[in-house]
Amino acid sequence: MTRVIIIDDDTQTRLSIAQKIAKAQGFVCAGNYADCESAIKHLYSDKPDIVLMDLQIPGHMSGNEGTAIIKEKMPQVEVIVLTHYADDDHLFESFRCGASGYLLKSADKETIMKRLREFIDDGTTMSMGVARKVIEFFRTKQPADPLTSREQEVLAHLMQGQANDEIAAQLHVEISTIKFHNKNIFRKMHVSNRIELMRHGQTFSRH
């Protein structure tokens, strides 16, 4: 079972998403909180696999600050941003703080669960704009383990917002092969290790 906690100061939104998670097969809502401080206090007892994080929580720790702390305490936990608008600049800042993806609050139950399952499979819940910014960063700071020509090809399709099955069809390979490439791409780009990047004082390109 995939354990999910929700952090959102809007009670209606928080409980609505919690109900969607609780009713979905293979998922359990391990907790829901109105602020990051409360969620962090219960982090080790809740043992989440995924944290759904609201960005703006008036009067409390921001979603980005909470994300950085959660990733420092439990690096294996994946943080997915909850947002009303997929603004690339705001999302990019969240990725810099350790988030791994985003979900629109307006999405229906089916869409939310589909996106969560896609994320669990391959971790590709970036928007095109965010992906471009991440790629630009790694063009100026080459990873120690460069992307292969095939990985660059897959990445180009990802940047166009294409789904795994679409990429597989165009490249004439199995979907499992695309998922394998996705994992390697994000591993080499250190997307799953953003906290370490922050500790070394590196910043993402704003171009």
Coordinates of C-alpha atoms in Angstrom, one line a residue:
M1 CA 0.0 0.0 0.0
T2 CA 1.2 3.5 -0.9
R3 CA 0.9 5.8 2.2
V4 CA 0.0 9.4 1.4
I5 CA -0.3 12.4 3.7
I6 CA -1.9 15.7 2.7
I7 CA -0.8 19.2 3.8
D8 CA -3.3 22.0 2.9
D9 CA -4.8 24.7 5.0
D10 CA -8.1 24.6 3.1
T11 CA -10.2 22.1 5.0
Q12 CA -12.6 21.3 2.2
T13 CA -9.8 20.7 -0.3
R14 CA -7.8 18.7 2.1
L15 CA -10.7 16.4 3.2
S16 CA -11.9 16.0 -0.4
I17 CA -8.5 14.8 -1.6
A18 CA -8.2 12.6 1.5
Q19 CA -11.4 10.9 0.6
K20 CA -10.3 10.3 -2.9
I21 CA -7.0 8.7 -1.7
A22 CA -8.8 6.6 0.9
K23 CA -11.2 5.1 -1.7
A24 CA -8.5 4.3 -4.2
Q25 CA -7.1 0.8 -4.5
G26 CA -3.5 0.4 -3.4
F27 CA -3.4 3.7 -1.5
V28 CA -4.1 4.7 2.1
C29 CA -4.4 8.3 3.5
A30 CA -1.9 8.2 6.4
G31 CA -2.7 11.7 7.6
N32 CA -4.0 15.1 6.7
Y33 CA -2.8 18.4 8.2
A34 CA -3.5 22.1 7.9
D35 CA 0.1 23.1 8.2
C36 CA 3.6 21.8 7.7
E37 CA 4.6 22.0 11.3
S38 CA 1.9 19.5 12.4
A39 CA 2.8 17.1 9.6
I40 CA 6.5 17.2 10.3
K41 CA 5.8 16.3 14.0
H42 CA 4.0 13.1 12.9
L43 CA 6.2 12.3 9.9
Y44 CA 7.9 9.3 11.5
S45 CA 4.7 7.8 12.8
D46 CA 2.8 8.4 9.6
K47 CA 5.6 6.9 7.5
P48 CA 4.4 8.4 4.2
D49 CA 5.6 7.3 0.8
I50 CA 4.1 10.5 -0.8
V51 CA 3.3 13.9 0.6
L52 CA 0.8 16.1 -1.2
M53 CA 1.9 19.6 -0.4
D54 CA 0.1 22.9 -0.7
L55 CA 2.5 25.8 -1.5
Q56 CA 0.8 28.7 0.3
I57 CA -0.2 28.2 3.9
P58 CA -0.9 31.7 5.5
G59 CA 0.7 32.3 8.9
H60 CA 2.7 29.1 8.8
M61 CA 5.8 27.5 7.3
S62 CA 5.5 27.7 3.5
G63 CA 5.1 24.6 1.4
N64 CA 8.6 24.9 -0.1
E65 CA 10.1 25.2 3.4
G66 CA 8.2 22.2 4.5
T67 CA 9.3 20.3 1.5
A68 CA 13.0 20.9 2.1
I69 CA 12.6 19.8 5.8
I70 CA 10.7 16.7 4.9
K71 CA 13.2 15.7 2.2
E72 CA 16.0 16.3 4.7
K73 CA 14.4 14.1 7.4
M74 CA 13.1 11.4 5.0
P75 CA 14.8 11.6 1.6
Q76 CA 12.9 8.6 0.3
V77 CA 9.6 10.4 0.6
E78 CA 8.3 11.9 -2.6
V79 CA 6.7 15.4 -2.3
I80 CA 4.1 16.4 -4.9
V81 CA 2.9 19.9 -5.0
L82 CA -0.8 20.8 -4.9
T83 CA -1.6 23.9 -6.9
H84 CA -4.4 25.8 -8.5
Y85 CA -2.3 26.9 -11.4
A86 CA 0.6 25.2 -13.1
D87 CA 2.9 28.2 -13.0
D88 CA 6.3 27.1 -14.2
D89 CA 8.3 29.6 -12.1
H90 CA 6.6 28.7 -8.9
L91 CA 6.7 24.9 -9.7
F92 CA 10.4 25.2 -10.6
E93 CA 11.1 26.7 -7.1
S94 CA 9.3 23.8 -5.6
F95 CA 11.4 21.3 -7.6
R96 CA 14.5 23.1 -6.4
C97 CA 13.4 22.6 -2.8
G98 CA 12.9 18.9 -3.3
A99 CA 9.4 18.4 -4.9
S100 CA 9.1 15.7 -7.5
G101 CA 5.9 16.6 -9.2
Y102 CA 2.6 18.5 -9.1
L103 CA -1.1 18.0 -9.1
L104 CA -3.8 20.5 -9.9
K105 CA -6.3 20.9 -7.1
S106 CA -9.1 21.1 -9.6
A107 CA -8.4 17.6 -10.9
D108 CA -11.1 14.9 -10.5
K109 CA -10.5 11.7 -8.6
E110 CA -9.7 9.7 -11.6
T111 CA -7.1 12.2 -12.8
I112 CA -5.5 12.5 -9.4
M113 CA -5.1 8.8 -9.0
K114 CA -3.9 8.4 -12.6
R115 CA -1.2 11.0 -12.0
L116 CA -0.2 9.4 -8.7
R117 CA 0.2 6.0 -10.3
E118 CA 2.1 7.5 -13.2
F119 CA 4.5 9.1 -10.7
I120 CA 5.0 5.9 -8.8
D121 CA 5.8 4.2 -12.1
D122 CA 8.3 6.6 -13.5
G123 CA 8.4 9.9 -11.6
T124 CA 7.6 12.1 -14.7
T125 CA 5.2 14.6 -13.4
M126 CA 6.9 17.7 -14.6
S127 CA 5.3 20.3 -16.8
M128 CA 7.0 21.2 -20.1
G129 CA 8.2 24.6 -18.8
V130 CA 9.7 23.1 -15.7
A131 CA 11.4 20.3 -17.7
R132 CA 13.0 22.9 -20.0
K133 CA 14.4 24.8 -17.0
V134 CA 15.8 21.6 -15.5
I135 CA 17.4 20.7 -18.9
E136 CA 18.9 24.1 -19.2
F137 CA 20.5 23.8 -15.8
F138 CA 22.1 20.5 -16.7
R139 CA 23.4 21.9 -20.0
T140 CA 25.4 24.4 -18.0
K141 CA 26.4 21.9 -15.3
Q142 CA 27.1 18.5 -17.0
P143 CA 26.3 15.4 -14.9
A144 CA 29.2 13.1 -14.1
D145 CA 27.3 10.4 -15.9
P146 CA 26.1 12.0 -19.2
L147 CA 22.9 11.1 -20.9
T148 CA 23.2 8.6 -23.7
S149 CA 21.9 9.5 -27.2
R150 CA 18.8 7.4 -26.6
E151 CA 18.1 9.0 -23.2
Q152 CA 18.5 12.4 -24.9
E153 CA 16.0 11.3 -27.5
V154 CA 13.5 10.2 -24.8
L155 CA 14.0 13.4 -22.9
A156 CA 13.2 15.5 -25.9
H157 CA 9.8 13.7 -26.1
L158 CA 9.2 14.2 -22.4
M159 CA 9.8 17.9 -22.8
Q160 CA 7.1 17.9 -25.4
G161 CA 4.7 16.6 -22.8
Q162 CA 4.2 13.2 -24.4
A163 CA 3.0 10.3 -22.4
N164 CA 5.1 7.1 -22.0
D165 CA 2.9 5.1 -24.4
E166 CA 3.2 7.8 -27.1
I167 CA 6.9 7.9 -26.8
A168 CA 7.1 4.1 -26.9
A169 CA 5.0 4.0 -30.1
Q170 CA 7.2 6.7 -31.8
L171 CA 10.4 5.0 -30.9
H172 CA 9.0 1.5 -31.6
V173 CA 9.9 0.1 -28.2
E174 CA 8.0 -1.3 -25.2
I175 CA 6.5 1.1 -22.5
S176 CA 8.7 -0.6 -19.9
T177 CA 11.8 0.4 -21.9
I178 CA 10.7 4.1 -21.8
K179 CA 10.1 3.8 -18.1
F180 CA 13.6 2.4 -17.7
H181 CA 15.1 5.3 -19.6
N182 CA 13.0 7.8 -17.6
K183 CA 14.5 6.5 -14.3
N184 CA 18.0 6.7 -15.7
I185 CA 17.4 10.2 -17.0
F186 CA 16.2 11.6 -13.6
R187 CA 18.9 9.6 -11.7
K188 CA 21.6 11.1 -13.8
M189 CA 20.1 14.6 -13.5
H190 CA 20.0 14.2 -9.7
V191 CA 16.3 15.1 -9.7
S192 CA 15.8 12.8 -6.8
N193 CA 18.7 14.3 -4.9
R194 CA 17.9 18.0 -4.9
I195 CA 18.6 18.5 -1.2
E196 CA 22.2 17.6 -1.8
L197 CA 22.4 20.2 -4.5
M198 CA 21.1 22.8 -2.2
R199 CA 23.6 21.9 0.5
H200 CA 26.4 22.5 -2.0
G201 CA 25.0 25.9 -2.7
Q202 CA 24.1 25.2 -6.3
T203 CA 21.2 27.1 -7.9
F204 CA 19.1 26.2 -10.9
S205 CA 19.3 28.3 -14.0
R206 CA 16.6 30.8 -14.5
H207 CA 16.9 31.0 -18.3

